[in-house]
Structure formats: structure tokens, C-alpha cells
Short mmCIF file of C-alpha atoms and ligand atoms in Angstrom, two decimals:
data_model
loop_
_atom_site.label_atom_id
_atom_site.label_comp_id
_atom_site.label_asym_id
_atom_site.label_seq_id
_atom_site.Cartn_x
_atom_site.Cartn_y
_atom_site.Cartn_z
CA MET A 146 7.65 -22.20 -44.90
CA THR A 147 11.37 -22.20 -44.17
CA LYS A 148 13.24 -19.17 -45.25
CA THR A 149 16.92 -19.51 -46.44
CA VAL A 150 19.27 -16.78 -45.34
CA GLY A 151 22.89 -16.67 -46.48
CA LEU A 152 25.76 -16.73 -43.89
CA LEU A 153 28.65 -15.18 -45.70
CA VAL A 154 31.80 -16.04 -43.81
CA MET A 155 34.77 -14.00 -45.00
CA ALA A 156 38.44 -14.69 -44.34
CA TYR A 157 41.90 -13.72 -45.57
CA GLY A 158 42.65 -16.76 -47.64
CA THR A 159 45.98 -18.59 -48.13
CA PRO A 160 47.84 -20.24 -51.04
CA TYR A 161 46.43 -23.80 -51.75
CA LYS A 162 49.67 -24.82 -53.48
CA LYS A 163 53.14 -23.53 -53.89
CA SER A 164 52.43 -22.04 -57.31
CA ASP A 165 49.65 -19.93 -55.73
CA ILE A 166 52.10 -17.97 -53.57
CA GLU A 167 53.04 -15.46 -56.27
CA PRO A 168 49.45 -14.56 -57.45
CA TYR A 169 48.36 -14.53 -53.84
CA TYR A 170 51.14 -12.11 -52.83
CA THR A 171 50.40 -9.96 -55.90
CA ASP A 172 46.72 -9.70 -54.87
CA ILE A 173 47.73 -8.68 -51.32
CA ARG A 174 49.92 -5.93 -52.88
CA ARG A 175 46.90 -4.72 -54.91
CA GLY A 176 48.27 -6.08 -58.21
CA ARG A 177 51.93 -5.08 -57.77
CA LYS A 178 54.04 -8.24 -58.43
CA PRO A 179 56.60 -8.96 -55.64
CA SER A 180 60.28 -8.93 -56.50
CA GLN A 181 62.03 -12.30 -56.70
CA ALA A 182 63.67 -11.55 -53.29
CA GLU A 183 60.26 -10.78 -51.71
CA LEU A 184 58.76 -13.91 -53.19
CA ASP A 185 61.62 -16.05 -51.98
CA ASP A 186 61.36 -14.53 -48.54
CA LEU A 187 57.63 -15.35 -48.32
CA THR A 188 58.15 -18.93 -49.79
CA GLN A 189 60.82 -19.50 -47.27
CA ARG A 190 58.42 -18.47 -44.37
CA TYR A 191 55.85 -20.93 -45.69
CA GLU A 192 58.55 -23.59 -45.83
CA ALA A 193 59.52 -22.86 -42.25
CA ILE A 194 55.86 -23.75 -41.23
CA GLY A 195 55.76 -27.00 -43.22
CA GLY A 196 55.34 -25.75 -46.80
CA LEU A 197 51.89 -24.18 -46.72
CA SER A 198 49.56 -22.78 -44.16
CA PRO A 199 46.73 -24.79 -42.49
CA LEU A 200 44.45 -21.73 -42.78
CA ALA A 201 42.28 -22.95 -45.75
CA GLY A 202 41.02 -26.00 -43.90
CA THR A 203 40.48 -24.09 -40.73
CA THR A 204 38.40 -21.42 -42.44
CA GLU A 205 36.11 -24.10 -43.88
CA ARG A 206 35.79 -25.83 -40.50
CA GLN A 207 35.02 -22.55 -38.76
CA GLY A 208 32.38 -21.71 -41.35
CA GLU A 209 30.78 -25.08 -40.93
CA ALA A 210 30.87 -24.99 -37.14
CA LEU A 211 29.24 -21.47 -37.28
CA VAL A 212 26.47 -22.37 -39.63
CA ASN A 213 25.65 -25.48 -37.57
CA ALA A 214 25.71 -23.64 -34.35
CA LEU A 215 23.43 -20.99 -35.76
CA ASN A 216 20.97 -23.52 -37.27
CA GLU A 217 20.87 -25.48 -33.99
CA SER A 218 20.71 -22.41 -31.69
CA GLY A 219 16.86 -22.38 -31.74
CA LEU A 220 17.07 -18.62 -32.09
CA TYR A 221 15.60 -18.45 -35.64
CA LYS A 222 12.43 -20.43 -36.12
CA ASP A 223 11.54 -21.12 -39.80
CA THR A 224 15.00 -19.91 -40.97
CA GLU A 225 17.71 -22.14 -42.40
CA PHE A 226 21.15 -20.46 -42.74
CA LYS A 227 23.25 -21.54 -45.72
CA LEU A 228 27.06 -21.17 -45.57
CA TYR A 229 29.05 -19.32 -48.19
CA ILE A 230 32.77 -18.71 -47.86
CA GLY A 231 34.34 -15.62 -49.50
CA LEU A 232 38.08 -14.93 -49.37
CA LYS A 233 39.98 -11.60 -49.56
CA HIS A 234 43.04 -12.63 -51.52
CA ILE A 235 42.38 -15.93 -53.29
CA HIS A 236 39.45 -17.88 -54.73
CA PRO A 237 36.69 -18.24 -53.93
CA PHE A 238 36.89 -14.36 -53.88
CA ILE A 239 34.17 -12.49 -51.98
CA GLU A 240 32.61 -11.10 -55.18
CA ASP A 241 32.32 -14.47 -56.80
CA THR A 242 30.73 -15.94 -53.70
CA VAL A 243 28.12 -13.15 -53.73
CA ILE A 244 27.32 -13.98 -57.36
CA GLN A 245 26.92 -17.59 -56.32
CA MET A 246 24.43 -16.44 -53.57
CA HIS A 247 22.44 -14.61 -56.13
CA LYS A 248 22.43 -17.64 -58.53
CA ASP A 249 21.11 -19.65 -55.58
CA GLY A 250 18.23 -17.22 -55.02
CA ILE A 251 19.60 -15.79 -51.74
CA THR A 252 18.09 -12.26 -51.14
CA GLU A 253 19.31 -11.75 -47.54
CA ALA A 254 22.52 -12.65 -45.81
CA ILE A 255 24.52 -12.13 -42.63
CA THR A 256 28.23 -11.37 -43.08
CA VAL A 257 30.88 -12.40 -40.54
CA VAL A 258 34.66 -11.80 -40.93
CA LEU A 259 36.95 -14.28 -39.21
CA ALA A 260 38.71 -11.43 -37.33
CA PRO A 261 37.28 -10.10 -34.04
CA HIS A 262 38.21 -6.38 -34.12
CA TYR A 263 36.96 -3.64 -36.44
CA SER A 264 39.19 -1.58 -38.61
CA LYS A 265 38.07 0.23 -41.70
CA PHE A 266 41.11 -1.41 -43.37
CA SER A 267 40.26 -4.97 -42.31
CA ILE A 268 36.56 -5.78 -41.55
CA GLY A 269 35.53 -2.56 -43.26
CA SER A 270 37.20 -3.53 -46.46
CA TYR A 271 35.64 -6.99 -46.49
CA ASN A 272 32.17 -5.63 -45.81
CA LYS A 273 32.57 -2.98 -48.52
CA ARG A 274 33.51 -5.53 -51.17
CA ALA A 275 30.60 -7.72 -50.20
CA LYS A 276 28.17 -4.88 -50.15
CA GLU A 277 29.22 -3.45 -53.48
CA LYS A 278 28.53 -6.80 -55.20
CA ALA A 279 25.34 -7.49 -53.18
CA ASP A 280 23.90 -4.17 -54.14
CA GLU A 281 24.22 -5.15 -57.85
CA PHE A 282 21.74 -7.96 -57.20
CA GLY A 283 19.58 -6.34 -54.54
CA ILE A 284 20.83 -8.71 -51.81
CA THR A 285 20.35 -7.28 -48.30
CA LEU A 286 23.41 -7.75 -46.02
CA HIS A 287 23.49 -7.58 -42.13
CA HIS A 288 27.17 -7.09 -41.06
CA VAL A 289 28.78 -8.35 -37.91
CA ASN A 290 31.33 -5.62 -37.38
CA SER A 291 33.22 -7.04 -34.40
CA TYR A 292 32.87 -9.64 -31.61
CA PHE A 293 35.80 -8.94 -29.35
CA GLU A 294 33.64 -7.76 -26.46
CA GLN A 295 31.43 -10.77 -26.51
CA PRO A 296 31.74 -12.51 -23.02
CA LYS A 297 32.45 -15.90 -24.68
CA PHE A 298 35.34 -14.51 -26.65
CA ILE A 299 36.92 -13.09 -23.54
CA ASP A 300 36.16 -16.32 -21.70
CA TYR A 301 37.95 -18.34 -24.38
CA TRP A 302 41.22 -16.42 -24.07
CA SER A 303 40.94 -16.16 -20.22
CA MET A 304 40.51 -19.92 -20.01
CA ARG A 305 43.48 -20.50 -22.36
CA ILE A 306 45.78 -18.16 -20.39
CA ASN A 307 44.74 -19.79 -17.10
CA GLU A 308 45.56 -23.19 -18.62
CA VAL A 309 49.06 -21.95 -19.46
CA LEU A 310 49.44 -20.56 -15.95
CA GLU A 311 48.67 -24.03 -14.49
CA ASN A 312 52.02 -25.10 -15.90
CA ILE A 313 53.95 -22.11 -14.54
CA PRO A 314 54.92 -22.34 -10.81
CA VAL A 315 52.64 -19.92 -8.81
CA ASP A 316 55.71 -18.12 -7.40
CA GLU A 317 56.72 -17.23 -10.94
CA HIS A 318 53.40 -15.65 -11.96
CA ASP A 319 54.73 -12.26 -10.97
CA ASP A 320 57.68 -12.89 -13.36
CA THR A 321 55.27 -13.70 -16.17
CA MET A 322 54.32 -11.21 -18.94
CA LEU A 323 51.25 -11.59 -21.04
CA VAL A 324 51.67 -10.07 -24.56
CA VAL A 325 48.36 -9.29 -26.23
CA SER A 326 48.78 -8.62 -29.92
CA ALA A 327 47.18 -8.13 -33.38
CA HIS A 328 48.25 -7.49 -36.88
CA SER A 329 49.93 -4.13 -37.21
CA LEU A 330 48.61 -1.60 -39.75
CA PRO A 331 50.20 1.55 -41.23
CA GLU A 332 49.94 4.17 -38.45
CA ARG A 333 48.95 7.05 -40.79
CA MET A 334 45.90 5.16 -42.04
CA ILE A 335 44.76 4.48 -38.52
CA LEU A 336 45.39 8.01 -37.13
CA GLU A 337 43.88 9.81 -40.10
CA SER A 338 40.62 7.93 -39.86
CA ASN A 339 40.38 7.81 -36.09
CA ASP A 340 40.09 4.06 -36.52
CA PRO A 341 38.75 2.08 -33.49
CA TYR A 342 41.15 -0.80 -33.99
CA PRO A 343 43.92 0.03 -31.54
CA GLU A 344 41.48 0.92 -28.79
CA GLN A 345 39.52 -2.30 -29.39
CA ILE A 346 42.74 -4.38 -28.94
CA SER A 347 43.50 -2.50 -25.67
CA LYS A 348 39.97 -3.05 -24.48
CA THR A 349 40.26 -6.78 -25.13
CA ALA A 350 43.39 -6.86 -22.96
CA ARG A 351 41.60 -4.93 -20.18
CA LEU A 352 38.59 -7.28 -20.33
CA ILE A 353 40.86 -10.38 -20.14
CA ALA A 354 42.82 -8.83 -17.24
CA GLU A 355 39.68 -9.07 -15.12
CA HIS A 356 39.72 -12.90 -15.40
CA ILE A 357 43.39 -13.77 -14.96
CA PRO A 358 45.79 -13.48 -11.97
CA LEU A 359 48.56 -11.65 -13.84
CA LYS A 360 50.12 -8.32 -12.89
CA HIS A 361 51.95 -7.74 -16.12
CA ILE A 362 49.99 -7.32 -19.42
CA SER A 363 51.22 -5.48 -22.49
CA VAL A 364 49.76 -4.71 -25.91
CA GLY A 365 51.97 -5.19 -28.96
CA TRP A 366 51.68 -5.37 -32.74
CA GLN A 367 53.00 -8.02 -35.12
CA SER A 368 53.55 -9.01 -38.75
CA ALA A 369 54.02 -5.40 -39.91
CA GLY A 370 54.91 -4.85 -43.59
CA ASN A 371 58.10 -3.26 -44.92
CA THR A 372 56.69 -0.10 -46.53
CA GLY A 373 59.27 2.42 -45.28
CA THR A 374 56.56 4.20 -43.30
CA PRO A 375 55.68 3.76 -39.54
CA TRP A 376 53.23 0.90 -38.60
CA LEU A 377 51.47 0.56 -35.23
CA ALA A 378 54.20 -0.16 -32.60
CA PRO A 379 55.72 -1.63 -30.56
CA ASP A 380 56.41 -4.77 -32.48
CA VAL A 381 56.03 -7.83 -30.34
CA GLN A 382 59.72 -8.78 -30.76
CA ASP A 383 60.93 -5.39 -29.71
CA LEU A 384 58.43 -5.31 -26.82
CA THR A 385 59.80 -8.70 -25.60
CA ARG A 386 63.37 -7.42 -25.50
CA GLU A 387 62.29 -4.16 -23.86
CA LEU A 388 60.13 -5.74 -21.18
CA HIS A 389 62.65 -8.42 -20.39
CA GLY A 390 65.28 -5.60 -20.05
CA ILE A 391 63.04 -3.77 -17.55
CA LEU A 392 61.37 -6.56 -15.64
CA GLY A 393 63.52 -9.57 -16.30
CA SER A 394 60.35 -11.66 -16.90
CA LYS A 395 60.92 -15.39 -16.86
CA HIS A 396 57.90 -16.31 -18.92
CA PHE A 397 56.17 -14.64 -21.88
CA ILE A 398 52.70 -15.75 -22.85
CA TYR A 399 51.70 -14.57 -26.42
CA THR A 400 48.02 -14.22 -27.29
CA PRO A 401 47.79 -13.04 -30.94
CA LEU A 402 44.03 -12.47 -30.41
CA GLY A 403 43.53 -10.30 -33.43
CA PHE A 404 43.65 -13.71 -35.30
CA VAL A 405 41.41 -16.59 -34.78
CA ALA A 406 43.36 -19.53 -36.32
CA GLU A 407 46.78 -21.05 -36.48
CA HIS A 408 48.33 -19.75 -39.78
CA LEU A 409 51.49 -18.13 -41.11
CA GLU A 410 51.34 -15.01 -38.93
CA VAL A 411 51.00 -17.02 -35.76
CA LEU A 412 53.10 -20.11 -36.60
CA TYR A 413 55.98 -18.00 -38.01
CA ASP A 414 55.77 -14.51 -36.45
CA ASN A 415 54.97 -15.80 -32.93
CA ASP A 416 56.09 -19.45 -32.71
CA TYR A 417 59.38 -18.84 -34.61
CA GLU A 418 60.30 -15.16 -34.37
CA CYS A 419 59.08 -14.44 -30.78
CA LYS A 420 60.51 -17.74 -29.62
CA VAL A 421 63.83 -16.76 -30.99
CA VAL A 422 63.84 -13.58 -28.88
CA CYS A 423 62.64 -15.44 -25.78
CA ASP A 424 65.56 -17.87 -26.29
CA GLU A 425 67.92 -14.97 -26.76
CA VAL A 426 66.90 -13.29 -23.52
CA GLY A 427 66.56 -16.58 -21.58
CA ALA A 428 62.82 -16.54 -21.09
CA MET A 429 60.21 -19.28 -21.63
CA TYR A 430 57.96 -18.95 -24.65
CA HIS A 431 54.21 -19.87 -24.28
CA ARG A 432 51.41 -19.53 -26.80
CA PRO A 433 47.98 -20.99 -26.11
CA PRO A 434 46.04 -22.66 -28.96
CA MET A 435 44.06 -20.36 -31.27
CA PRO A 436 40.23 -20.37 -31.11
CA ASP A 437 39.72 -22.53 -34.24
CA THR A 438 36.28 -24.12 -33.82
CA HIS A 439 36.18 -23.98 -30.01
CA PRO A 440 32.49 -23.71 -28.88
CA LEU A 441 33.20 -20.54 -26.83
CA PHE A 442 34.59 -18.87 -29.95
CA ILE A 443 31.76 -20.07 -32.24
CA GLY A 444 29.28 -19.18 -29.50
CA ALA A 445 30.66 -15.67 -29.25
CA ILE A 446 29.95 -15.08 -32.97
CA VAL A 447 26.48 -16.64 -32.62
CA ASP A 448 25.71 -14.30 -29.64
CA GLU A 449 26.92 -11.27 -31.76
CA ILE A 450 24.77 -12.31 -34.68
CA SER A 451 21.70 -12.42 -32.34
CA ASN A 452 22.43 -8.74 -31.52
CA ILE A 453 22.26 -7.66 -35.15
CA TYR A 454 19.72 -10.08 -36.64
O1 FEC B 779 48.40 -18.40 -43.28
C1 FEC B 779 48.37 -17.76 -44.41
O2 FEC B 779 48.78 -18.22 -45.44
C2 FEC B 779 47.84 -16.28 -44.41
C3 FEC B 779 47.94 -15.60 -43.11
C4 FEC B 779 47.62 -14.19 -43.11
C5 FEC B 779 46.54 -13.66 -42.30
C6 FEC B 779 46.64 -12.22 -42.46
C7 FEC B 779 45.77 -11.35 -41.81
C8 FEC B 779 45.85 -9.93 -41.82
N1 FEC B 779 46.66 -9.23 -42.63
C9 FEC B 779 46.42 -7.91 -42.42
C10 FEC B 779 47.01 -6.82 -43.00
C11 FEC B 779 48.05 -6.87 -43.90
C12 FEC B 779 48.65 -5.76 -44.53
C13 FEC B 779 49.65 -6.31 -45.35
C14 FEC B 779 49.62 -7.65 -45.25
C15 FEC B 779 50.54 -8.55 -45.90
C16 FEC B 779 50.43 -9.94 -45.83
C17 FEC B 779 51.35 -10.78 -46.55
C18 FEC B 779 51.04 -12.11 -46.10
C19 FEC B 779 49.89 -12.02 -45.25
N2 FEC B 779 49.62 -10.73 -45.05
FE1 FEC B 779 48.05 -9.95 -43.94
N3 FEC B 779 47.68 -11.86 -43.31
C20 FEC B 779 48.23 -13.00 -43.72
C21 FEC B 779 49.29 -13.13 -44.66
N4 FEC B 779 48.64 -8.01 -44.37
C22 FEC B 779 51.63 -13.39 -46.66
C23 FEC B 779 52.45 -10.37 -47.50
C24 FEC B 779 53.83 -10.61 -47.07
C25 FEC B 779 54.07 -9.99 -45.76
O3 FEC B 779 54.02 -8.80 -45.63
O4 FEC B 779 54.18 -10.87 -44.78
C26 FEC B 779 50.56 -5.42 -46.25
C27 FEC B 779 50.03 -5.24 -47.67
C28 FEC B 779 50.91 -4.38 -48.56
O5 FEC B 779 52.09 -4.81 -48.72
O6 FEC B 779 50.41 -3.44 -49.08
C29 FEC B 779 48.27 -4.27 -44.30
C30 FEC B 779 45.39 -7.84 -41.38
C31 FEC B 779 45.03 -9.05 -40.96
C32 FEC B 779 44.08 -9.51 -39.91
C33 FEC B 779 42.61 -9.39 -40.28
C34 FEC B 779 42.27 -10.45 -41.38
O7 FEC B 779 42.47 -11.67 -41.17
O8 FEC B 779 41.78 -9.99 -42.44
C35 FEC B 779 44.85 -6.53 -40.74
C36 FEC B 779 45.57 -14.37 -41.54
#
């Protein structure tokens, strides 16, 4: 008999329409409404990337690609994985999706967050929300906590960087800087809990360095909030100015590999803000495509699932 196991894919979520921006932003701020100026600023950033973010559609496609790859992997005989999507800041919220799993008779599920590195404040918080609800119904969850070390994940980014390098003259490779980045987080939270997140990002950069012919690689942080307290630094824009000042790099390749899709934080914070700095210092801006549903990326998650289930 075939057993049905849930595949709970969790992601950040994005407004579906303009009127969703305010409640979405309020949810991100844990129930505190943004001021009109903050709301206008966020709305203007969405407008700059075309009105809304493409993230909602990408999350669905990534979930579908993952469940198909898992069901076709041949790793699990007599098991059919059923996809459920649960979002952090907009419907379908994680808790409501777990309720739906229970209604569908699911008693066991694998959880995957569409973010490759573990922090108590990102993956940890998704997992906690899913588990608290699942415990109410006696659903057993198996968590994928990270997949940044999976060889296929490293291969994906190395391949993309090497593709960019094919378009940069070889004699300019030593004047090329790779900026590896992830979403910043408040420094105090990270230090107090000895969180593995910063080291996991640095390790990703070291693993990629083994597969690319570049001398210059730096780790930076992006998309920090304005809380008046320090966030993980250096910010990618400051880093670009500083590195250009020291090395005079002609090319900057940005790999925001803490994310897995093209969305506001990449399309605005990299493609607009970092490009502005590159233009200002007279360097070329490059940003390879994000993983989306690339088979190497989906394969990396399948391989990690096979380690935990
Ligand atoms: O395309 C889209 O519409 C959504 C893109 C989006 C992704 C994303 C991922 C992460 N965030 C993380 C942490 C924080 C912390 C705060 C915070 C604030 C925002 C705001 C927007 C936003 N984030 Fe986000 N994040 C995305 C979007 N994020 C919009 C609010 C306005 C702004 O600050 O720009 C600060 C919360 C606070 O004020 O208290 C902290 C982390 C990730 C990567 C992991 C993940 O995907 O879950 C970490 C995508």
C-alpha cells in the first residue's frame, strides 16, 4: 500500500496585490503597523521592480519541482509525497497549512524552508511554528535544517559564476571581485545565541572558492532593517565602495546566495542599489540568475532530504 507523506515547503511570502503590502509589512513587524512614510518607501521599492514581486509564483514552482523530483527519485518505494506550501508573512500561513495537512489525514511530513542556511531566527522560526501546530494534531515532522553544504548547491553557484566569467576577459579576472551575501540580521541576536548563520555563509564562500578561478572573494550582508541597532556588517554597498577603493576592481559579481529566488531583496537591493554603487565607482555590475527550479538546486534539497528521511 502506498503511504502519503506531507512535504511542507515553507517560504517568506510576498504581497499578492498592492493592498496586501500594508498587512504584510505589519506581519513582518510582528503586528506593529508601519508609518505612512515606511509604507510609502516599501511601496516605492515594489514599484521599482515592476509593482509586485515575482516570489509567489516562484515559491509555487519550486514546491512543485521539489515534490516531483522527490516522487521521481526512486528513493522512497511505496511512498507518495504530497506538497503543502506554508508562508511566514502572508496566507497560506504555516499554521493554516498544517491544519490542512491534518484535515487531509497526514500524520508525517518533511519540512523544507526555501533558504539554504540555518539561523534560529530564520529556518529555526519557521520550524518552530510548524512544529507547535503539528504537535496539536500529533503530526510527526522531519526538518531539513540547511542544505548549503550539499555538493549540488555549491555546483549550482560555481557554474553560474563560471558562466559570468566567460563574459569577462581572462586578463580582467584578477580585477574581479565576487561578493557573496545573505540577508543581514541584528548582530546582538546572532552573537547572544552563538548562531551558526554567519559561519555557514562564510563556509559557502570557501566551498565555492574551490571551484572558481577567482583570487578575490568577500562576504557581505544585505537588506538590513532600520532598527537603530547594529546588524551584521559590512553591508554589500559599503563593501563595494571599500573594496573598489582598495583594489580598484573592474568587475563585481554579486551572489546573494542566502536567497533562492528573484524577489524584492535581490531585484532591488542588488540589481538596483548595488548597481548604483558600481556605476558610481565605475565598475561593471554582474548578478547571475538565482536557483529558482534549476535541477542542481532542487537536486541539492532532495539529497539533503535523503540524509534525514
Ligand atoms: O519579494 C518579496 O516580496 C519578499 C522578499 C523578502 C524575502 C525576505 C527574506 C528574509 N528576510 C529576513 C529577515 C528580515 C528581518 C526583517 C525583515 C524585513 C523585511 C521587509 C520586507 C522583507 N523583509 Fe525579510 N525578506 C523579504 C522582504 N526581513 C519587505 C520589511 C521592510 C524592509 O525592512 O525592507 C526586519 C523585521 C523587523 O522590522 O522587525 C529581520 C531573512 C530572510 C531570508 C530567509 C527567508 O527567506 O526566510 C533572514 C525573501
